[in-house]
Short mmCIF file of C-alpha atoms and ligand atoms in Angstrom, two decimals:
data_model
loop_
_atom_site.label_atom_id
_atom_site.label_comp_id
_atom_site.label_asym_id
_atom_site.label_seq_id
_atom_site.Cartn_x
_atom_site.Cartn_y
_atom_site.Cartn_z
CA GLN A 1 128.29 76.21 109.59
CA VAL A 2 127.88 80.08 109.90
CA ASN A 3 131.39 81.74 109.70
CA GLN A 4 130.72 84.71 112.53
CA ALA A 5 133.03 86.68 110.30
CA GLU A 6 131.00 86.87 107.21
CA LEU A 7 127.89 86.87 108.88
CA LEU A 8 125.36 88.60 107.45
CA LEU A 9 123.30 90.73 109.64
CA PHE A 10 120.20 92.49 108.73
CA SER A 11 118.80 95.87 109.13
CA VAL A 12 115.11 96.73 109.18
CA PRO A 13 112.91 99.73 110.48
CA ALA A 14 110.42 98.94 113.11
CA TYR A 15 107.44 100.14 111.20
CA ALA A 16 106.22 98.28 107.84
CA CYS A 17 105.51 102.06 106.91
CA GLN A 18 108.97 102.74 107.09
CA ARG A 19 110.27 99.78 104.67
CA ARG A 20 109.98 98.83 100.81
CA THR A 21 108.58 95.73 100.79
CA THR A 22 108.31 94.32 97.34
CA LEU A 23 106.33 91.08 95.95
CA VAL A 24 109.37 89.41 96.07
CA ASN A 25 110.02 87.28 99.37
CA HIS A 26 113.59 85.32 100.03
CA ASN A 27 111.78 83.84 102.91
CA THR A 28 108.75 82.08 102.09
CA ALA A 29 109.39 79.06 104.23
CA LEU A 30 109.61 80.99 107.28
CA THR A 31 106.70 83.86 106.26
CA ASP A 32 104.26 80.95 104.90
CA ALA A 33 104.46 79.40 108.70
CA LEU A 34 103.93 82.40 110.41
CA SER A 35 101.40 83.96 108.12
CA LEU A 36 99.68 80.66 108.94
CA LEU A 37 99.71 80.94 112.71
CA ALA A 38 99.13 84.61 111.61
CA GLU A 39 95.37 83.52 110.00
CA ASN A 40 94.93 80.98 112.75
CA ALA A 41 95.07 83.51 115.71
CA GLU A 42 92.70 86.22 113.27
CA LEU A 43 90.39 83.42 113.04
CA SER A 44 90.35 82.72 116.18
CA GLU A 45 89.82 86.14 117.31
CA GLU A 46 92.79 86.57 119.03
CA GLU A 47 93.37 89.81 117.25
CA GLY A 48 96.50 90.51 119.16
CA ARG A 49 98.46 87.58 118.40
CA GLY A 50 97.66 87.97 114.81
CA VAL A 51 98.89 91.20 114.54
CA ALA A 52 102.13 90.15 116.09
CA PHE A 53 102.79 87.01 113.89
CA ARG A 54 102.20 89.37 110.92
CA ARG A 55 104.30 91.93 112.18
CA ALA A 56 106.82 89.28 112.63
CA ALA A 57 106.51 87.80 108.56
CA ALA A 58 106.26 91.63 107.60
CA VAL A 59 110.00 91.93 109.00
CA LEU A 60 111.14 88.53 107.55
CA LYS A 61 109.81 89.91 103.79
CA ALA A 62 111.70 92.87 103.59
CA LEU A 63 115.08 91.03 104.03
CA PRO A 64 117.06 91.31 100.74
CA SER A 65 118.33 87.68 101.08
CA VAL A 66 117.43 84.52 102.81
CA VAL A 67 118.34 83.32 106.51
CA THR A 68 119.89 80.68 107.08
CA SER A 69 120.67 81.08 110.91
CA MET A 70 119.16 82.36 113.89
CA ALA A 71 122.37 84.38 114.49
CA GLN A 72 121.22 86.80 111.75
CA LEU A 73 118.29 88.19 113.30
CA GLU A 74 119.99 89.78 115.92
CA GLY A 75 118.54 93.43 116.27
CA LEU A 76 115.40 92.94 114.04
CA PRO A 77 112.46 94.20 115.32
CA CYS A 78 109.06 92.72 115.66
CA LEU A 79 110.36 89.19 116.64
CA GLY A 80 108.87 88.32 119.66
CA GLY A 81 109.69 84.91 121.63
CA HIS A 82 106.69 83.06 119.98
CA SER A 83 107.61 84.06 116.53
CA LEU A 84 111.57 83.22 116.91
CA ARG A 85 110.79 79.76 118.13
CA VAL A 86 108.61 79.52 114.97
CA ILE A 87 111.77 81.11 112.59
CA ARG A 88 114.07 78.32 114.95
CA ASP A 89 112.07 75.30 114.06
CA VAL A 90 112.27 75.89 110.44
CA LEU A 91 115.79 76.69 110.54
CA GLU A 92 116.74 73.60 112.61
CA ASN A 93 114.10 70.94 111.26
CA GLY A 94 112.68 72.50 107.60
CA ALA A 95 108.95 73.40 108.79
CA SER A 96 107.55 74.78 111.68
CA HIS A 97 105.76 72.11 114.07
CA GLU A 98 103.26 74.67 115.18
CA ALA A 99 102.20 75.61 111.89
CA GLU A 100 101.75 72.07 110.33
CA THR A 101 99.45 70.78 113.46
CA THR A 102 97.66 73.95 113.40
CA LYS A 103 97.22 73.56 109.34
CA GLN A 104 95.80 69.60 109.63
CA SER A 105 93.92 70.61 112.72
CA GLU A 106 90.12 69.89 112.18
CA ARG A 107 89.09 73.25 114.03
CA TYR A 108 91.54 75.44 111.65
CA LYS A 109 90.43 73.46 108.13
CA ALA A 110 86.86 74.32 109.06
CA LEU A 111 87.15 77.74 109.89
CA LYS A 112 89.10 78.19 106.49
CA VAL A 113 86.14 76.59 104.81
CA LEU A 114 83.49 78.38 106.40
CA THR A 115 85.05 81.83 106.53
CA GLY A 116 85.92 80.99 103.09
CA ILE A 117 82.21 81.95 102.11
CA PHE A 118 81.78 85.38 101.63
CA GLY A 119 79.96 86.89 104.38
CA VAL A 120 80.76 84.89 107.00
CA GLY A 121 83.33 85.75 109.14
CA ALA A 122 85.28 84.37 112.46
CA LYS A 123 82.35 84.72 114.90
CA THR A 124 79.79 83.14 112.79
CA ALA A 125 82.11 80.43 111.78
CA ASP A 126 83.04 79.42 115.52
CA ARG A 127 79.03 79.11 116.27
CA TRP A 128 78.96 77.11 113.20
CA ILE A 129 81.70 74.89 114.39
CA ARG A 130 80.14 74.72 117.99
CA GLU A 131 77.02 73.31 116.73
CA GLY A 132 78.89 70.68 114.73
CA ILE A 133 79.02 72.24 111.40
CA HIS A 134 82.12 71.52 109.36
CA THR A 135 81.40 71.77 105.82
CA LEU A 136 79.77 73.37 103.31
CA GLN A 137 77.60 70.02 102.50
CA GLN A 138 76.23 70.11 106.77
CA LEU A 139 75.79 73.67 106.47
CA ARG A 140 73.84 73.11 103.55
CA GLU A 141 71.97 70.21 105.15
CA SER A 142 71.52 72.18 108.11
CA ALA A 143 68.76 74.74 109.21
CA GLN A 144 70.81 77.63 109.26
CA THR A 145 69.48 80.70 107.91
CA LEU A 146 72.03 82.79 105.74
CA ASN A 147 71.84 86.34 105.23
CA ARG A 148 71.80 87.42 101.45
CA ALA A 149 75.77 88.26 101.33
CA GLN A 150 76.17 84.45 102.29
CA GLN A 151 73.74 82.78 100.46
CA ALA A 152 75.51 84.52 97.39
CA GLY A 153 78.83 83.47 99.14
CA LEU A 154 77.75 79.47 99.25
CA ASP A 155 75.88 79.88 96.01
CA HIS A 156 79.48 81.06 94.61
CA TYR A 157 81.52 79.52 96.80
CA ASP A 158 84.02 77.64 93.82
CA ASP A 159 84.32 81.03 91.69
CA LEU A 160 85.24 83.05 94.81
CA ASN A 161 87.65 81.22 96.60
CA GLN A 162 89.70 80.61 92.33
CA PRO A 163 92.19 83.80 92.32
CA VAL A 164 91.14 86.55 90.14
CA SER A 165 94.07 86.88 87.18
CA GLN A 166 94.64 90.30 85.77
CA THR A 167 93.23 89.44 82.79
CA GLU A 168 90.00 89.19 84.47
CA ALA A 169 90.67 92.33 86.54
CA ASP A 170 91.11 94.47 83.39
CA ALA A 171 87.93 92.73 82.11
CA ILE A 172 85.93 93.94 85.55
CA GLY A 173 87.94 97.63 84.86
CA ASP A 174 86.49 97.99 81.52
CA ILE A 175 82.87 97.30 82.56
CA VAL A 176 83.31 99.68 85.35
CA GLN A 177 84.91 102.65 83.55
CA LYS A 178 82.03 102.22 81.05
CA ALA A 179 79.58 102.11 83.48
CA VAL A 180 81.24 105.21 85.44
CA ALA A 181 81.58 107.27 82.09
CA CYS A 182 77.68 106.76 81.54
CA VAL A 183 76.30 107.60 84.18
CA LEU A 184 78.82 110.81 85.49
CA PRO A 185 80.61 111.45 82.22
CA GLY A 186 84.37 112.75 83.45
CA ALA A 187 84.65 111.07 86.30
CA GLN A 188 87.60 108.95 87.36
CA VAL A 189 88.14 105.64 87.67
CA THR A 190 91.47 104.15 89.77
CA LEU A 191 92.45 100.72 90.57
CA THR A 192 93.27 99.81 94.25
CA GLY A 193 94.01 96.82 96.13
CA GLY A 194 96.35 93.79 95.88
CA PHE A 195 96.30 94.99 91.72
CA ARG A 196 98.13 98.50 91.83
CA ARG A 197 100.67 96.91 94.16
CA GLY A 198 101.50 94.66 91.37
CA LYS A 199 99.98 91.36 92.27
CA ASP A 200 99.32 89.21 89.38
CA THR A 201 96.03 87.85 91.27
CA GLY A 202 93.86 88.56 93.77
CA HIS A 203 91.08 87.81 95.99
CA ASP A 204 88.73 90.57 94.62
CA VAL A 205 89.15 93.87 92.53
CA ASP A 206 89.27 96.81 94.31
CA PHE A 207 88.64 100.38 92.27
CA LEU A 208 88.24 103.90 93.68
CA ILE A 209 85.95 106.39 92.07
CA THR A 210 86.32 110.28 91.73
CA HIS A 211 85.36 113.43 90.18
CA PRO A 212 88.01 116.56 89.68
CA GLU A 213 85.06 118.63 90.59
CA GLU A 214 84.01 118.26 94.50
CA GLY A 215 80.18 117.17 95.13
CA ARG A 216 79.90 115.98 91.70
CA GLU A 217 80.25 112.43 92.86
CA VAL A 218 77.27 112.72 95.21
CA GLY A 219 74.77 109.99 94.77
CA LEU A 220 76.99 108.16 92.41
CA MET A 221 77.60 104.94 93.75
CA PRO A 222 73.68 104.18 93.61
CA LYS A 223 73.85 105.23 89.48
CA ILE A 224 76.46 102.78 88.93
CA VAL A 225 75.20 100.07 90.83
CA SER A 226 71.77 100.82 88.98
CA TRP A 227 73.78 100.85 85.28
CA LEU A 228 75.57 97.44 86.27
CA GLU A 229 72.30 96.10 87.76
CA SER A 230 70.16 96.50 84.66
CA ARG A 231 72.73 95.01 82.38
CA GLY A 232 72.73 91.49 84.35
CA PHE A 233 76.77 92.14 85.77
CA LEU A 234 75.63 92.06 89.50
CA LEU A 235 74.76 88.69 91.08
CA TYR A 236 75.26 90.48 94.69
CA GLN A 237 75.89 93.96 95.59
CA LYS A 238 75.50 95.68 99.19
CA THR A 239 75.97 99.79 99.24
CA THR A 240 77.11 101.01 102.39
CA ARG A 241 78.55 104.36 104.18
CA ASN A 242 82.33 103.37 104.74
CA SER A 243 82.76 103.12 108.46
CA TYR A 244 85.86 100.86 108.49
CA LEU A 245 88.08 101.90 111.73
CA GLU A 246 86.88 105.30 111.38
CA SER A 247 84.87 104.87 113.89
CA MET A 248 87.51 103.90 116.17
CA ASP A 249 89.94 106.09 114.91
CA GLY A 250 88.27 109.42 116.15
CA PRO A 251 87.94 112.31 114.01
CA GLY A 252 88.81 111.39 110.22
CA ARG A 253 85.70 112.32 108.45
CA PRO A 254 83.71 115.67 108.77
CA ALA A 255 80.15 114.77 109.49
CA SER A 256 78.47 116.69 106.48
CA ASN A 257 79.50 113.66 104.79
CA MET A 258 77.75 111.28 106.82
CA ASP A 259 74.65 110.49 104.67
CA ARG A 260 76.95 109.62 101.68
CA PHE A 261 76.69 106.02 100.26
CA GLU A 262 80.11 105.59 99.12
CA ARG A 263 81.17 101.76 99.11
CA CYS A 264 79.97 98.97 97.38
CA LEU A 265 80.76 95.01 98.11
CA SER A 266 79.74 93.01 95.30
CA ILE A 267 79.59 90.01 93.29
CA PHE A 268 80.23 90.51 89.85
CA LYS A 269 79.05 88.11 86.92
CA LEU A 270 82.06 88.35 84.40
CA PRO A 271 81.53 86.71 80.73
CA ASP A 272 84.61 84.73 80.26
CA VAL A 273 87.40 86.18 79.47
CA GLU A 274 89.98 83.67 79.77
CA PRO A 275 90.48 80.79 77.29
CA GLN A 276 88.64 77.78 77.34
CA GLY A 277 89.23 74.39 77.61
CA THR A 278 91.53 74.51 80.32
CA LYS A 279 88.93 74.19 82.52
CA GLU A 280 88.02 70.51 83.77
CA GLY A 281 85.21 69.19 84.88
CA PRO A 282 83.03 65.97 83.80
CA ILE A 283 81.80 65.56 80.67
CA SER A 284 77.79 66.12 80.78
CA ALA A 285 75.12 66.93 78.22
CA ALA A 286 74.69 70.16 81.28
CA PRO A 287 75.45 73.46 78.66
CA GLN A 288 78.79 75.08 80.02
CA LYS A 289 78.78 78.05 82.35
CA ARG A 290 79.83 81.40 80.43
CA TRP A 291 80.94 83.40 83.24
CA ARG A 292 82.48 83.56 86.50
CA ALA A 293 81.35 85.26 89.56
CA VAL A 294 83.96 87.72 90.55
CA ARG A 295 84.04 89.51 93.70
CA VAL A 296 84.63 93.67 93.19
CA ASP A 297 84.82 96.82 95.87
CA LEU A 298 83.80 99.54 94.97
CA VAL A 299 84.58 103.20 96.63
CA VAL A 300 83.47 106.83 95.86
CA SER A 301 85.28 109.56 96.95
CA PRO A 302 85.14 113.04 96.41
CA ILE A 303 88.18 114.82 95.30
CA SER A 304 89.01 116.29 98.45
CA GLN A 305 89.49 112.95 100.34
CA PHE A 306 91.30 111.05 97.24
CA ALA A 307 94.44 111.19 98.30
CA PHE A 308 93.48 109.91 101.68
CA ALA A 309 91.19 107.04 100.17
CA LEU A 310 93.54 105.82 97.40
CA LEU A 311 96.58 105.05 99.92
CA GLY A 312 93.76 103.50 102.84
CA TRP A 313 92.53 101.28 100.12
CA THR A 314 95.73 100.59 98.11
CA GLY A 315 96.96 97.98 101.13
CA SER A 316 98.50 95.56 102.34
CA LYS A 317 96.55 95.53 105.32
CA LEU A 318 99.25 95.62 107.40
CA PHE A 319 100.97 98.17 105.78
CA GLU A 320 97.81 100.15 106.36
CA ARG A 321 97.87 99.54 110.16
CA GLU A 322 101.16 100.30 110.23
CA LEU A 323 100.90 103.81 108.63
CA ARG A 324 97.99 104.49 111.29
CA ARG A 325 99.99 103.35 114.08
CA TRP A 326 102.71 105.66 113.03
CA ALA A 327 100.51 108.71 112.73
CA GLY A 328 99.24 108.04 116.37
CA HIS A 329 102.05 107.52 118.26
CA GLU A 330 104.83 109.02 116.31
CA LYS A 331 103.13 112.04 115.05
CA ALA A 332 99.95 112.21 117.54
CA MET A 333 97.67 112.66 114.32
CA SER A 334 95.04 110.29 113.07
CA LEU A 335 94.99 108.73 109.84
CA SER A 336 92.06 107.63 107.87
CA SER A 337 90.61 107.22 104.51
CA HIS A 338 89.18 110.21 104.42
CA ALA A 339 91.60 112.66 106.26
CA LEU A 340 94.74 113.24 108.13
CA HIS A 341 94.33 115.34 111.27
CA ASP A 342 97.20 116.68 113.63
CA ASN A 343 95.86 116.62 116.96
CA THR A 344 98.52 118.56 118.03
CA GLN A 345 97.70 121.85 115.67
CA SER A 346 93.92 120.50 116.16
CA ARG A 347 93.40 120.51 112.34
CA TYR A 348 93.03 118.36 109.31
CA LEU A 349 96.39 118.50 107.33
CA ARG A 350 95.27 119.12 103.30
CA ALA A 351 97.00 116.24 100.68
CA SER A 352 95.97 116.19 96.72
CA SER A 353 98.75 113.35 96.28
CA GLU A 354 99.86 110.03 98.04
CA GLU A 355 103.34 111.91 98.44
CA GLU A 356 102.06 114.73 100.20
CA ILE A 357 100.68 112.22 102.83
CA PHE A 358 103.90 110.42 103.66
CA ALA A 359 105.15 114.12 103.53
CA HIS A 360 102.82 115.22 106.17
CA LEU A 361 103.77 111.98 108.46
CA SER A 362 107.54 112.36 107.83
CA LEU A 363 107.97 109.46 106.17
CA GLU A 364 109.81 108.78 102.81
CA TYR A 365 107.76 107.92 99.75
CA ILE A 366 106.93 104.12 99.45
CA PRO A 367 105.28 103.82 96.18
CA PRO A 368 102.24 100.71 96.11
CA SER A 369 104.97 98.25 94.38
CA GLU A 370 106.65 98.42 97.52
CA ARG A 371 103.67 98.50 100.15
CA ASN A 372 103.76 94.92 99.73
CA ALA A 373 104.18 94.23 103.89
P1 LIG B 1 93.74 90.78 97.73
O1 LIG B 1 92.31 91.14 97.33
O2 LIG B 1 94.35 90.57 96.26
O3 LIG B 1 93.83 89.50 98.10
O4 LIG B 1 94.78 91.65 98.58
P2 LIG B 1 94.03 93.23 98.79
O5 LIG B 1 93.73 94.02 97.81
O6 LIG B 1 95.30 93.98 99.23
O7 LIG B 1 92.87 93.18 99.90
P3 LIG B 1 91.32 93.60 100.24
O8 LIG B 1 91.02 92.91 101.08
O9 LIG B 1 91.04 94.15 98.51
O10 LIG B 1 91.91 95.19 100.74
C1 LIG B 1 92.58 96.23 100.36
C2 LIG B 1 92.56 96.98 101.11
O11 LIG B 1 90.99 97.81 101.40
C3 LIG B 1 93.01 97.06 101.82
O12 LIG B 1 94.61 98.23 102.78
C4 LIG B 1 92.08 97.06 103.05
C5 LIG B 1 91.16 98.18 102.51
N1 LIG B 1 89.54 97.74 103.40
C6 LIG B 1 89.12 97.15 103.48
N2 LIG B 1 87.98 97.22 103.77
C7 LIG B 1 87.45 98.87 104.02
C8 LIG B 1 87.31 99.46 104.79
O13 LIG B 1 85.95 99.24 104.71
N3 LIG B 1 87.35 100.65 104.74
C9 LIG B 1 88.40 101.19 104.23
N4 LIG B 1 88.94 102.50 104.28
N5 LIG B 1 89.67 100.37 103.82
C10 LIG B 1 89.60 98.91 103.78
O14 LIG B 1 89.50 95.99 102.90
MN1 LIG B 2 91.77 93.23 97.04
MN1 LIG B 3 88.65 94.41 98.50
#
């Protein structure tokens, strides 16, 4: 069917941080299959396989039109043998046999349900499955002790597995804005994560908070949390230092910041903002719930690190991973959400905007809406 003369060949750079990936995806049949296999690998703690499938999916997301034949994929990066077999299956048969089989497997279904509980990762889910726990009902009836996060996750399971809308994200933003303005006037709140990339739903809402005067942000998180807690906006919160990846990435954070509590994983109690009456449910005498639980991540950063934190918390996760890989492998630099270290010059490179960080890395600037790798 494909006319060789008009064969549409694609060309894509190797790192996701070199590409513009919008939310418009012309190859969802292919990327859904690869993403499902990536997710399954991650849930099975096969990180390498997971990344390989994620990278393959990201290449296809960046293509300007639909792929119709294997020949068009000639020369594209990140497409290993396994990913190519999956793609061929979808192109020839309309579906990936492996993806379909995985989706229907008891193990995958159980892993999905259990890791759908906030606070439950692949390891815990795997342990429970080996003990015969495959469903929420079985978990509730079991003698498993849950930690505080998992208990909250189980209590609010349905709410937390319902996507957060932009309206809800805005409402949460107003609350956070108000809290921050009350406890530290002049402090600034920025929406990050998927919503900053233009997504219209999310699994949570992410905010980055700073103050234009260095040092004024110290001790801010506990004050925000107290404000929210005293007004009944928090169903759960855990405030910690932000140590994600930094510990493995070598230099990235000045030791003087080690005692700063800067990250808060929380569950908000959000009063209803979506129009009512669309909610289905049994007709009963029970009073209708007038709020819903929403996952919210808060991060506080000193202004000197703000650009790094903004870049680091905007995502996507693969885009972030690829930025770090590019920095390390191509530039001999270490990038974290605190700093950029030039390993050749043995010094930190300053930046007060995301644009400057891309420039330090010799990358063309990619705006948030095009970081949807
Ligand atoms: P979603 O919520 O709409 O599903 O998508 P998202 O907003 O892209 O995903 P996310 O899980 O909320 O993550 C947003 C970004 O934050 C992502 O780039 C990864 C990054 N991130 C974490 N945890 C941590 C952490 O502990 N430290 C740092 N520096 N970044 C983190 O998710
Ligand atoms: Mn998010
Ligand atoms: Mn988040």
